[in-house]
JSON list of C-alpha atoms in Angstrom, two decimals:
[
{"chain": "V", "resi": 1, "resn": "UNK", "atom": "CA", "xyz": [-32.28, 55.37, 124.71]},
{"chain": "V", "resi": 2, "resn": "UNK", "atom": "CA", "xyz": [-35.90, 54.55, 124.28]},
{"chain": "V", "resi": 3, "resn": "UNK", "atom": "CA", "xyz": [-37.86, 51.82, 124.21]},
{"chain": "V", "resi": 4, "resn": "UNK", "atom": "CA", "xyz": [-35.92, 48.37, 123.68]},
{"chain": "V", "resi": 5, "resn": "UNK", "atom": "CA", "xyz": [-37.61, 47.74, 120.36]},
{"chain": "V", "resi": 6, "resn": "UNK", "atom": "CA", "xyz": [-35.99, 50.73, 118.75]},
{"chain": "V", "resi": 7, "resn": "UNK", "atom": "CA", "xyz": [-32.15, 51.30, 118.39]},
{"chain": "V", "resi": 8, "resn": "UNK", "atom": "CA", "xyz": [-30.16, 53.22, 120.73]},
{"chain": "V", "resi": 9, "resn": "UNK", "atom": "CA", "xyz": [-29.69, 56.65, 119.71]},
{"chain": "V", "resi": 10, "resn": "UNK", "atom": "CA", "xyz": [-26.07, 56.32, 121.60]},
{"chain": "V", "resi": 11, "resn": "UNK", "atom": "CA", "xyz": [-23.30, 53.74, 121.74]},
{"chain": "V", "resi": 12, "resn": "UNK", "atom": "CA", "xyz": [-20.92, 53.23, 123.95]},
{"chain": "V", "resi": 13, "resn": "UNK", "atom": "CA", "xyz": [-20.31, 57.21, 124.48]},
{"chain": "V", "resi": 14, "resn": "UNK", "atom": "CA", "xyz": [-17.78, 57.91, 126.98]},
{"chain": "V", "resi": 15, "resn": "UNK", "atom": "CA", "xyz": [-15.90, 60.98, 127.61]},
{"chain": "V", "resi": 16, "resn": "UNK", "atom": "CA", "xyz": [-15.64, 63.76, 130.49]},
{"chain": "V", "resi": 17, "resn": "UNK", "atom": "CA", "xyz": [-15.18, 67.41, 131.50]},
{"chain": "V", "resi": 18, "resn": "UNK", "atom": "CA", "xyz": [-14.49, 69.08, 134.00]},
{"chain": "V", "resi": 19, "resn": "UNK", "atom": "CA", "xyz": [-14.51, 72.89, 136.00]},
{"chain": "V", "resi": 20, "resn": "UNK", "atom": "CA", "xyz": [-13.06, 75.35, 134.02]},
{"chain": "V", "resi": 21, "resn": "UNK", "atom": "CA", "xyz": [-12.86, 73.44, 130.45]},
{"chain": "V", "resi": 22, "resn": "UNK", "atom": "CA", "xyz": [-15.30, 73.64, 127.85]},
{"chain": "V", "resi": 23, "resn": "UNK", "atom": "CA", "xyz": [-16.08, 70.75, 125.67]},
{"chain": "V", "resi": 24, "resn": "UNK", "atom": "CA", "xyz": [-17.77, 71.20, 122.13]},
{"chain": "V", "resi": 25, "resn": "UNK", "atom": "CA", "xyz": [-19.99, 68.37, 120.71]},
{"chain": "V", "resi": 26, "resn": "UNK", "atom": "CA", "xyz": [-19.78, 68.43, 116.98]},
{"chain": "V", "resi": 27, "resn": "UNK", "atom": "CA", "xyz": [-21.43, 65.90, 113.95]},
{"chain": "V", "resi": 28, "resn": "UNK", "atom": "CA", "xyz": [-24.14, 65.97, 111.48]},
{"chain": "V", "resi": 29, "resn": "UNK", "atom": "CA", "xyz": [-27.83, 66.32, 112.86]},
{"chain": "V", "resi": 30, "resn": "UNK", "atom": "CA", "xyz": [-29.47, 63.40, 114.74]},
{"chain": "V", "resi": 31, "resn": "UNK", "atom": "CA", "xyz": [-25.85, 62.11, 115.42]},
{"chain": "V", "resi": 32, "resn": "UNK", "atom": "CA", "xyz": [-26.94, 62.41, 119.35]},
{"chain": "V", "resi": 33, "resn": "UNK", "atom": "CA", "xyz": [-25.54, 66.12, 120.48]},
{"chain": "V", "resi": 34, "resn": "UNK", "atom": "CA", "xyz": [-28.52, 67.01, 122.02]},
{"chain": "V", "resi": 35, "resn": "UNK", "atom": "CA", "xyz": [-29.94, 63.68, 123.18]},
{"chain": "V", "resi": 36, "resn": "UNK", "atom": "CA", "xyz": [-26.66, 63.05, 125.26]},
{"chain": "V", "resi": 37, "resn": "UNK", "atom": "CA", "xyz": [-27.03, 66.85, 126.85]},
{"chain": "V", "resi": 38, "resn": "UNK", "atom": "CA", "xyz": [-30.96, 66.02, 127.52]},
{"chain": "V", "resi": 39, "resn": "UNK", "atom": "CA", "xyz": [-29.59, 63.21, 129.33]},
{"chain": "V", "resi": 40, "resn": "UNK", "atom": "CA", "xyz": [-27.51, 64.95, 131.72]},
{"chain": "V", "resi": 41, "resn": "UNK", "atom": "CA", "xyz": [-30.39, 66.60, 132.39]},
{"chain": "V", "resi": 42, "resn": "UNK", "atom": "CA", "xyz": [-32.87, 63.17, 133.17]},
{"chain": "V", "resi": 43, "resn": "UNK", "atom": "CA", "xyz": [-35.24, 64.24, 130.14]},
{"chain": "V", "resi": 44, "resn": "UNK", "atom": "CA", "xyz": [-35.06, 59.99, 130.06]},
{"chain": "V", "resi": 45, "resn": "UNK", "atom": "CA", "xyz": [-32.59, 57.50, 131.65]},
{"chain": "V", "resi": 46, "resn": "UNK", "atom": "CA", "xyz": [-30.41, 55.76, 130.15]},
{"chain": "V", "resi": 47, "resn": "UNK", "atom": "CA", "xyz": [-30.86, 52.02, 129.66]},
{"chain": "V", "resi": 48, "resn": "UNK", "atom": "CA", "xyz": [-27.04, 51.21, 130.90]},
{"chain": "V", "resi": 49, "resn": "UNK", "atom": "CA", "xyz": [-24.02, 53.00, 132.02]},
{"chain": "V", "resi": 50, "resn": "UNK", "atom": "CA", "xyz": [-23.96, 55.70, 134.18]},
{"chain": "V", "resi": 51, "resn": "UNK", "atom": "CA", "xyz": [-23.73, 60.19, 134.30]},
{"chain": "V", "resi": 52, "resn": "UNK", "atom": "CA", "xyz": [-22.25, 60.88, 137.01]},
{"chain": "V", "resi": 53, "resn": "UNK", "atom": "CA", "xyz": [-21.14, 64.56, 138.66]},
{"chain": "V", "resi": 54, "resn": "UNK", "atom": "CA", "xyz": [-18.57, 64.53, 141.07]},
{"chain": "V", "resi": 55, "resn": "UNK", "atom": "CA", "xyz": [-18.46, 60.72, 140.71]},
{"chain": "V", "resi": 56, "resn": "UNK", "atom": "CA", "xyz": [-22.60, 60.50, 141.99]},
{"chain": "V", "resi": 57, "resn": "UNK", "atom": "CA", "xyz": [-24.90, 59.35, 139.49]},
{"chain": "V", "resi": 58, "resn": "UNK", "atom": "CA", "xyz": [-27.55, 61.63, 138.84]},
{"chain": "V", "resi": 59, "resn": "UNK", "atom": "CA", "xyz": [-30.42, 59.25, 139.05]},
{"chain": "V", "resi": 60, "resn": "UNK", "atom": "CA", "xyz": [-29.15, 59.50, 142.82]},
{"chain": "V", "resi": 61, "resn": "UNK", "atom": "CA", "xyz": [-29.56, 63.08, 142.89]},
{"chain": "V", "resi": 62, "resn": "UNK", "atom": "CA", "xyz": [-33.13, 64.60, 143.02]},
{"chain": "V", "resi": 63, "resn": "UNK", "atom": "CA", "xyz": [-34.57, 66.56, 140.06]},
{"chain": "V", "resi": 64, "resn": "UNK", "atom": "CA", "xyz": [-34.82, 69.86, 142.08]},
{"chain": "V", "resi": 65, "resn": "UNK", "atom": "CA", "xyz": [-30.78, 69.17, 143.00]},
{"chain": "V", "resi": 66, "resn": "UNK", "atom": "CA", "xyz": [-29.86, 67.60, 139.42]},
{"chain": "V", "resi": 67, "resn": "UNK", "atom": "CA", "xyz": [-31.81, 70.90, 138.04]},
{"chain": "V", "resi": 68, "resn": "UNK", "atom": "CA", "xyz": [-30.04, 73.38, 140.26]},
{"chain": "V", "resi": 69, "resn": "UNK", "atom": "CA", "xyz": [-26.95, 72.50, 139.06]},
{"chain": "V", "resi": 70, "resn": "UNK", "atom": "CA", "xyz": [-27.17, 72.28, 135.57]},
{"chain": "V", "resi": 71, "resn": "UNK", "atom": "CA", "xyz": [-28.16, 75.51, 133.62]},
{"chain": "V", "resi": 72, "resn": "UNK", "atom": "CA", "xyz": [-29.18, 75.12, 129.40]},
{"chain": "V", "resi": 73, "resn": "UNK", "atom": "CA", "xyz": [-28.98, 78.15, 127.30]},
{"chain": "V", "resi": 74, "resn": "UNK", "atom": "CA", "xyz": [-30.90, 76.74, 124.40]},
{"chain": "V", "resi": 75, "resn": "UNK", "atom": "CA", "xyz": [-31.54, 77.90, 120.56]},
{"chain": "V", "resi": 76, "resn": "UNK", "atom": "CA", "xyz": [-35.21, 78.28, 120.73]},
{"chain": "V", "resi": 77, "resn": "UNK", "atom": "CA", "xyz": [-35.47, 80.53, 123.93]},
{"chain": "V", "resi": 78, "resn": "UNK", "atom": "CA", "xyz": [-38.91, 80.36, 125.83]},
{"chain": "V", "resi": 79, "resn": "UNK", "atom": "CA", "xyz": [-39.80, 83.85, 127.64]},
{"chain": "V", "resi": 80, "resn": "UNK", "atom": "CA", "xyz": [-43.29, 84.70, 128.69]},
{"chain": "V", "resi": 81, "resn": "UNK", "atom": "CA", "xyz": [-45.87, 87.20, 128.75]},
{"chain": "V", "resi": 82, "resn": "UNK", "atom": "CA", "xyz": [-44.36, 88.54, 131.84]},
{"chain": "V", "resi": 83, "resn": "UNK", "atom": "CA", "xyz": [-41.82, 91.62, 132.24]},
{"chain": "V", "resi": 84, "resn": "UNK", "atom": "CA", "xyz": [-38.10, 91.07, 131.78]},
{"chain": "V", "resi": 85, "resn": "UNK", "atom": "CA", "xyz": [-37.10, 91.55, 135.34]},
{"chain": "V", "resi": 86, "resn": "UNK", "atom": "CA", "xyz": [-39.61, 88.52, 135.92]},
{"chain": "V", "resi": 87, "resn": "UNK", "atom": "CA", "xyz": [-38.78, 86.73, 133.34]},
{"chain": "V", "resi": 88, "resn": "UNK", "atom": "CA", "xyz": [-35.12, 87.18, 134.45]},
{"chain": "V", "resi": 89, "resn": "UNK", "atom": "CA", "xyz": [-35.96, 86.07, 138.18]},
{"chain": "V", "resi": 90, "resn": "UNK", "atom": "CA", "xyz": [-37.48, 82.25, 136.97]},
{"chain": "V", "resi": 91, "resn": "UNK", "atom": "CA", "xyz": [-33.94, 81.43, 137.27]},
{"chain": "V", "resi": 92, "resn": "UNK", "atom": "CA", "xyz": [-33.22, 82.69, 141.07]},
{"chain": "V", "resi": 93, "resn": "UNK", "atom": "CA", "xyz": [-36.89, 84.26, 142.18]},
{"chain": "V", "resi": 94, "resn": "UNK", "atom": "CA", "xyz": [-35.02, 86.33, 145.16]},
{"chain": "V", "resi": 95, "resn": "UNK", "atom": "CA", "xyz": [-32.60, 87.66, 142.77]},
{"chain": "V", "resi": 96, "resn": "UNK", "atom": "CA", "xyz": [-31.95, 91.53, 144.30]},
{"chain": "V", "resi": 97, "resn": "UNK", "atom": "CA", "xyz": [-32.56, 94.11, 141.70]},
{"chain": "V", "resi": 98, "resn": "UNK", "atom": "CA", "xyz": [-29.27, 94.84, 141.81]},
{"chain": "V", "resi": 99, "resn": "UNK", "atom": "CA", "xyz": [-27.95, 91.24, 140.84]},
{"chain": "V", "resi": 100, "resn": "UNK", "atom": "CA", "xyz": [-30.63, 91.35, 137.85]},
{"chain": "V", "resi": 101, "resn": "UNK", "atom": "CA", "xyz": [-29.06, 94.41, 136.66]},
{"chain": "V", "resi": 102, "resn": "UNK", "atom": "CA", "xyz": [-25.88, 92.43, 137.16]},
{"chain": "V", "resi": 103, "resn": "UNK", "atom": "CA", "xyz": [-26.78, 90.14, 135.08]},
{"chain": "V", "resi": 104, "resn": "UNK", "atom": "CA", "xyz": [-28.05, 91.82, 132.53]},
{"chain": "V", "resi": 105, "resn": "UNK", "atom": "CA", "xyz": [-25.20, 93.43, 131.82]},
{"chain": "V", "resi": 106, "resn": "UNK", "atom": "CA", "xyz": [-23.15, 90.66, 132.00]},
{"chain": "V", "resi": 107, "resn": "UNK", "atom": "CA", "xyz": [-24.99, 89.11, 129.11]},
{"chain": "V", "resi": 108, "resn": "UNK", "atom": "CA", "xyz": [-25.31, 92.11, 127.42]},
{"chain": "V", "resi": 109, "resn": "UNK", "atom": "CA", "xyz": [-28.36, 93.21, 127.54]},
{"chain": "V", "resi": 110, "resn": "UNK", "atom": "CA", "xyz": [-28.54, 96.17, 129.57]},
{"chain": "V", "resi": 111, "resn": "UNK", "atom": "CA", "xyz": [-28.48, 98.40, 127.01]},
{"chain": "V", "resi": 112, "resn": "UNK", "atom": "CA", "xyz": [-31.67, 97.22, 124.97]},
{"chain": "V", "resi": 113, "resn": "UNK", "atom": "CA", "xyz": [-33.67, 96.93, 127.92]},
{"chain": "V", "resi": 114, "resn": "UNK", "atom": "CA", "xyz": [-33.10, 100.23, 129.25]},
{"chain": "V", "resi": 115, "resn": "UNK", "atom": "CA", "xyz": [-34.07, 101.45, 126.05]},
{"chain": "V", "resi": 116, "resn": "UNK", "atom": "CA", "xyz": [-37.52, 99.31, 126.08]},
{"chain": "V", "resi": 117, "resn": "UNK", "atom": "CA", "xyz": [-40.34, 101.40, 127.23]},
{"chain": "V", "resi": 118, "resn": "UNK", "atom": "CA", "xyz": [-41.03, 100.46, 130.66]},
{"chain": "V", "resi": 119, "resn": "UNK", "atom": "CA", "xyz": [-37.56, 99.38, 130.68]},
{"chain": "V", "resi": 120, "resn": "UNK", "atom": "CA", "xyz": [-36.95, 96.64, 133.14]},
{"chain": "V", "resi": 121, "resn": "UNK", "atom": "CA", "xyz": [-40.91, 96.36, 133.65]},
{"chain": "V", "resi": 122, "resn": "UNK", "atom": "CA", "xyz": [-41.81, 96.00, 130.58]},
{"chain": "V", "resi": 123, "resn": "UNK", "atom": "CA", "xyz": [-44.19, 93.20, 129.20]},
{"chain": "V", "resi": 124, "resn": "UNK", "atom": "CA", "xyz": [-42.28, 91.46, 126.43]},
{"chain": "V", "resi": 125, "resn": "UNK", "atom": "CA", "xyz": [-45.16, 89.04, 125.07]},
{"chain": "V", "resi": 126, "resn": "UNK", "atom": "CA", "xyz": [-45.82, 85.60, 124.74]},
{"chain": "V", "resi": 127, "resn": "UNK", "atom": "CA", "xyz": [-42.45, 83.70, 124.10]},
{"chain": "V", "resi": 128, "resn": "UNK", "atom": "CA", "xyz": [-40.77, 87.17, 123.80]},
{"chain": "V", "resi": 129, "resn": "UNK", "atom": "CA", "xyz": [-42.54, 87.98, 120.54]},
{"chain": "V", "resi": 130, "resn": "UNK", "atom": "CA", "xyz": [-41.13, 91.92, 120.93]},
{"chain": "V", "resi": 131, "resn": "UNK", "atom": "CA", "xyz": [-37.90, 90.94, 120.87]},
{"chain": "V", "resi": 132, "resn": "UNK", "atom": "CA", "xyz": [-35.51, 90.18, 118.25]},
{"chain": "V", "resi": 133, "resn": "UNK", "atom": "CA", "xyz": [-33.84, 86.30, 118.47]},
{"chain": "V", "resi": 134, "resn": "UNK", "atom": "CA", "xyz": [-30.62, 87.99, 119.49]},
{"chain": "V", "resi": 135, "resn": "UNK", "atom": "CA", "xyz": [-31.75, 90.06, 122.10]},
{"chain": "V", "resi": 136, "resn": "UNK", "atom": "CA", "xyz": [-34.15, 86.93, 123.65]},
{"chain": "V", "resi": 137, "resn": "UNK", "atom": "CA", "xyz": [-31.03, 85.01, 123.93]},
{"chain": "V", "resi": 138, "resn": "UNK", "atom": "CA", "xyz": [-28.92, 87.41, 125.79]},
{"chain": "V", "resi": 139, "resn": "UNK", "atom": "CA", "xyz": [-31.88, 87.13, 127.67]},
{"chain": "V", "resi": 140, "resn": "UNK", "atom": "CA", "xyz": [-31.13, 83.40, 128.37]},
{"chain": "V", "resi": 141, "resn": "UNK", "atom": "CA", "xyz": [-27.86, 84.29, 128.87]},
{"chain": "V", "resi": 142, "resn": "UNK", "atom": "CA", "xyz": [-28.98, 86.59, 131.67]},
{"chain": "V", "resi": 143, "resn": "UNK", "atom": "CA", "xyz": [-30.91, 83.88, 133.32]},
{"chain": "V", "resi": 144, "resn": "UNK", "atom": "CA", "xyz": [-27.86, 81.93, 133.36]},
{"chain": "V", "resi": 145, "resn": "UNK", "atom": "CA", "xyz": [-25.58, 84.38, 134.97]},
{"chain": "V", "resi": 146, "resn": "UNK", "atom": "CA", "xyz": [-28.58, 84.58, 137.82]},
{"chain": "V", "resi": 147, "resn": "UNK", "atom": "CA", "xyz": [-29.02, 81.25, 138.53]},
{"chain": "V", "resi": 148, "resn": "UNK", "atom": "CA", "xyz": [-25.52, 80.78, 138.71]},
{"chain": "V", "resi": 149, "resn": "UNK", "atom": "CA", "xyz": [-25.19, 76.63, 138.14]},
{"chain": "V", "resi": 150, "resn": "UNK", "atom": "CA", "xyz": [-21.69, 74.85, 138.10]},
{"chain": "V", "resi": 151, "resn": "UNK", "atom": "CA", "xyz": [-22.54, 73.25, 134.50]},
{"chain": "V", "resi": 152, "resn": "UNK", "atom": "CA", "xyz": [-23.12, 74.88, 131.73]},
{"chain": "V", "resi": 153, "resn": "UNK", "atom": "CA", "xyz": [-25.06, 73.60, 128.40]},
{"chain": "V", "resi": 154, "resn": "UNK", "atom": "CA", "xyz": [-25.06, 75.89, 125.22]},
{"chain": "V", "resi": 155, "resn": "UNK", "atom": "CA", "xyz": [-27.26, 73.95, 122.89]},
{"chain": "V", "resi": 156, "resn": "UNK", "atom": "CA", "xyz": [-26.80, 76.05, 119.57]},
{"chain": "V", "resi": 157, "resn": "UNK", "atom": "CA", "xyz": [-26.98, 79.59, 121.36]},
{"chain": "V", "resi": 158, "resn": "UNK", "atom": "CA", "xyz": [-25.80, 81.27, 118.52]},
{"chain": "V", "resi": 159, "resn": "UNK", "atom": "CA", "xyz": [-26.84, 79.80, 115.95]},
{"chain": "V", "resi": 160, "resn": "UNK", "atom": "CA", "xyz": [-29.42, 81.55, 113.14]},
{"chain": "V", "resi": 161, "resn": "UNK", "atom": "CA", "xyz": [-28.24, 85.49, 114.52]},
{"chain": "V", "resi": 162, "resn": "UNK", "atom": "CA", "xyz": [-26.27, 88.29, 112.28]},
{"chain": "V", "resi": 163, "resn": "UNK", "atom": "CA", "xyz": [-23.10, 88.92, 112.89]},
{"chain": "V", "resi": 164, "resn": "UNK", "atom": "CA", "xyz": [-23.45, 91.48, 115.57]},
{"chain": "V", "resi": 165, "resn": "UNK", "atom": "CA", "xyz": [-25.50, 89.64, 118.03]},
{"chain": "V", "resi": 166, "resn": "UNK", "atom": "CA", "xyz": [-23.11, 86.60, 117.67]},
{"chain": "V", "resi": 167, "resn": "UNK", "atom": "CA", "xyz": [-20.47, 88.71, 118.41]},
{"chain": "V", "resi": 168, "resn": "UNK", "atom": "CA", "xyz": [-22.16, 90.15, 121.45]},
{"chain": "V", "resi": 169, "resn": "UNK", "atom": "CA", "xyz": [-23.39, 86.79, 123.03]},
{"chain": "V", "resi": 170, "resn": "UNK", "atom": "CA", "xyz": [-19.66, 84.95, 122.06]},
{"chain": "V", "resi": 171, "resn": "UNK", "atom": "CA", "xyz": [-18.46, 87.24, 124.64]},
{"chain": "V", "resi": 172, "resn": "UNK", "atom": "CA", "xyz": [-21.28, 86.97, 127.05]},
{"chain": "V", "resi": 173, "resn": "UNK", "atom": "CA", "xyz": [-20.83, 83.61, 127.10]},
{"chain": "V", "resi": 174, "resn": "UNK", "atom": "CA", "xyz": [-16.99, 83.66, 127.38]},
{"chain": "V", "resi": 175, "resn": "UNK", "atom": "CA", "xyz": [-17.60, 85.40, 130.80]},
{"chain": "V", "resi": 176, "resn": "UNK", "atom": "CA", "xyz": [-20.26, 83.19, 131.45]},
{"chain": "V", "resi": 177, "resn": "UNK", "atom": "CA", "xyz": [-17.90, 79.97, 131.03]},
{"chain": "V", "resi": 178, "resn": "UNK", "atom": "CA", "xyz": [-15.70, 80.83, 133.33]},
{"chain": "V", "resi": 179, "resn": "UNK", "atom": "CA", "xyz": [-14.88, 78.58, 136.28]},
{"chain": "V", "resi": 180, "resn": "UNK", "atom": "CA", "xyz": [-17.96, 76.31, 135.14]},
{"chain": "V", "resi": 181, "resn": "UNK", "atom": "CA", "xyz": [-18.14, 72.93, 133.34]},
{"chain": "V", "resi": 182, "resn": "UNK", "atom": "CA", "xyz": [-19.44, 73.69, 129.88]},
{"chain": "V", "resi": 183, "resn": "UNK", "atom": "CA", "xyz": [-20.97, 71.39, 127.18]},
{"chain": "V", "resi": 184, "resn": "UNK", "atom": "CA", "xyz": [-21.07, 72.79, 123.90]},
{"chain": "V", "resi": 185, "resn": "UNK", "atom": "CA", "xyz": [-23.62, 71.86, 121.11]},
{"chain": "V", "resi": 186, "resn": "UNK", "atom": "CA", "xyz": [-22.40, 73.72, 118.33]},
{"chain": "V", "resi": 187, "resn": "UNK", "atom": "CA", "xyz": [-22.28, 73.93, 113.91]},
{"chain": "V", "resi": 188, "resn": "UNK", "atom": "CA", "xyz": [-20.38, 77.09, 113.88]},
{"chain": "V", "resi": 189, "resn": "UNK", "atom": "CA", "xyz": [-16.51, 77.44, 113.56]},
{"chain": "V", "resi": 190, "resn": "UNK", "atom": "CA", "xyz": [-16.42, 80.61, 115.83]},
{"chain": "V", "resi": 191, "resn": "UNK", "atom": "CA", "xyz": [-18.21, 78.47, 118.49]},
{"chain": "V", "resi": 192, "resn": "UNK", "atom": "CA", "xyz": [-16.08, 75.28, 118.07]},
{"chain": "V", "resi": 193, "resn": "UNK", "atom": "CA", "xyz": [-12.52, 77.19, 117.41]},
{"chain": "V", "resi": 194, "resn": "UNK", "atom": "CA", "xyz": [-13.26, 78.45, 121.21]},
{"chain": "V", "resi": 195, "resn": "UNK", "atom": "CA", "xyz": [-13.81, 74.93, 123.00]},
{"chain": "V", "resi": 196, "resn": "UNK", "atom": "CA", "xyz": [-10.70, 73.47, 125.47]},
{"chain": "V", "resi": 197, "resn": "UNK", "atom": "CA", "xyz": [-11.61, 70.01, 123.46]},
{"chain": "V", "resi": 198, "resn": "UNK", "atom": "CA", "xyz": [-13.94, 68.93, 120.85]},
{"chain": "V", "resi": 199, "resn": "UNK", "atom": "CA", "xyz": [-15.67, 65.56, 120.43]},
{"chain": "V", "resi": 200, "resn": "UNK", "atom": "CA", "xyz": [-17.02, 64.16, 117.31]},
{"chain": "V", "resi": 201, "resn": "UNK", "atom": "CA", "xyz": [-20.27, 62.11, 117.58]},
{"chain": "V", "resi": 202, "resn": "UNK", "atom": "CA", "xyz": [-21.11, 59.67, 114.40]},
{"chain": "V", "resi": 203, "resn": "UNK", "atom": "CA", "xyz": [-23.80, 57.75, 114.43]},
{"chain": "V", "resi": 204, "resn": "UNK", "atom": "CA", "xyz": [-24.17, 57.87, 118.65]},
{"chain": "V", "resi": 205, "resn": "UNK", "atom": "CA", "xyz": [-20.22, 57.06, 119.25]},
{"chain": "V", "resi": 206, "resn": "UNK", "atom": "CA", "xyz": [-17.21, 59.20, 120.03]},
{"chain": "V", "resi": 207, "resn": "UNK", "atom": "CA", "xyz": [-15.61, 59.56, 116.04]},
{"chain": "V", "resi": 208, "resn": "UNK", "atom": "CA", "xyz": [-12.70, 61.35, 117.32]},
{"chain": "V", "resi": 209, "resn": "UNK", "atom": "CA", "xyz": [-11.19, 63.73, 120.19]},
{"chain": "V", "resi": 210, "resn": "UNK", "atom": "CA", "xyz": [-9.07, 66.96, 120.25]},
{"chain": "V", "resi": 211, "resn": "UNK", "atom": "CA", "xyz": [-8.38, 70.25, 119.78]},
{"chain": "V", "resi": 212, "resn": "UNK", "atom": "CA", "xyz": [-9.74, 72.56, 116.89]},
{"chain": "V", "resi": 213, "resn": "UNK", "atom": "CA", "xyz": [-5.96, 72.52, 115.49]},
{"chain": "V", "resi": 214, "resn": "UNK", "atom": "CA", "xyz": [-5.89, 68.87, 115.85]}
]
């Protein structure tokens, strides 16, 4: 990808998945995890081939439609100065307050907001800055459970949290997987060991395919 005077960031890359299976991305960094799950999501076009979702390319979708049905649960969560049952409606804005309760306890956080001070209303800060990492992304998670979105992208979700809140957002997001396509971008073994398949990317092509015994 880019422009044609640099080299592509990905060769030849070719593999699928599908509703209900989970797919983990594995390799060293800059390998191209995150540049091919940026591309499913038309951060840039590709330069050949084709992404395609239920056999449509996506540059044949529009944003708005390509955006609605992909949801990304990313490392570095953004919130914003805003209270949590806001920030939780950017995903769906006519959520009920019953399905952001729903939600939130789905991706379990219930129980740390209730305990914040205004619970539900309260203002958490610019990018969340009154909240641990661990309890921002089970705020992500939350967001994704709203919105809802056939495909799934977890770009690193767990990564840099104690044991605990791994723990706690491993099985939020094993609830959240289900009957969804899910790309995995993940370093961890928990994460990995989990996947239906994982692909190994080296150097932007597929170094091998399989299961975590494999």
């Amino acid at each position: 990808t880019g422009e044609e005077s640099n080299p592509p960031v990905l060769n030849n890359l070719s593999f699928s998945f599908r509703t209900g299976e989970t797919v983990a991305l594995v390799g060293q960094s800059g390998g191209g995890k995150t540049t091919g799950a940026r591309l499913l999501q038309r951060f840039w076009d590709i330069n050949s081939g084709a992404i395609r979702i239920n056999g449509v390319d996506i540059r044949e979708l529009r944003i708005e439609n390509l955006r609605e049905a992909v949801t990304v649960v990313p490392q570095d969560v953004y919130l914003f100065n805003i209270s949590v049952a806001e920030n939780l409606r950017l995903s769906r804005l006519n959520a009920t307050d019953e399905e952001v309760y729903a939600a939130a306890g789905n991706a379990r956080a219930a129980d740390f907001i209730e305990k914040l001070p205004e619970g539900y209303d309260t203002y958490i800060g610019e990018r969340g800055l009154r909240l641990s990492g661990g309890e921002k992304q089970r705020l992500s998670i939350a967001q994704a459970f709203l919105k809802n979105a056939p495909i799934l992208v977890l770009d690193e979700a767990s990564a840099n949290l104690d044991a605990e809140n791994e723990r706690l957002i491993n099985h939020a997001v094993q609830n959240l997987k289900k009957n969804r396509a899910t790309l995995v971008i993940a370093h961890r073994i928990s994460t990995i060991r989990s996947a239906d398949r994982i692909i190994a990317i080296k150097d932007g092509v597929v170094a091998g395919e399989g299961t975590y015994n494999d």
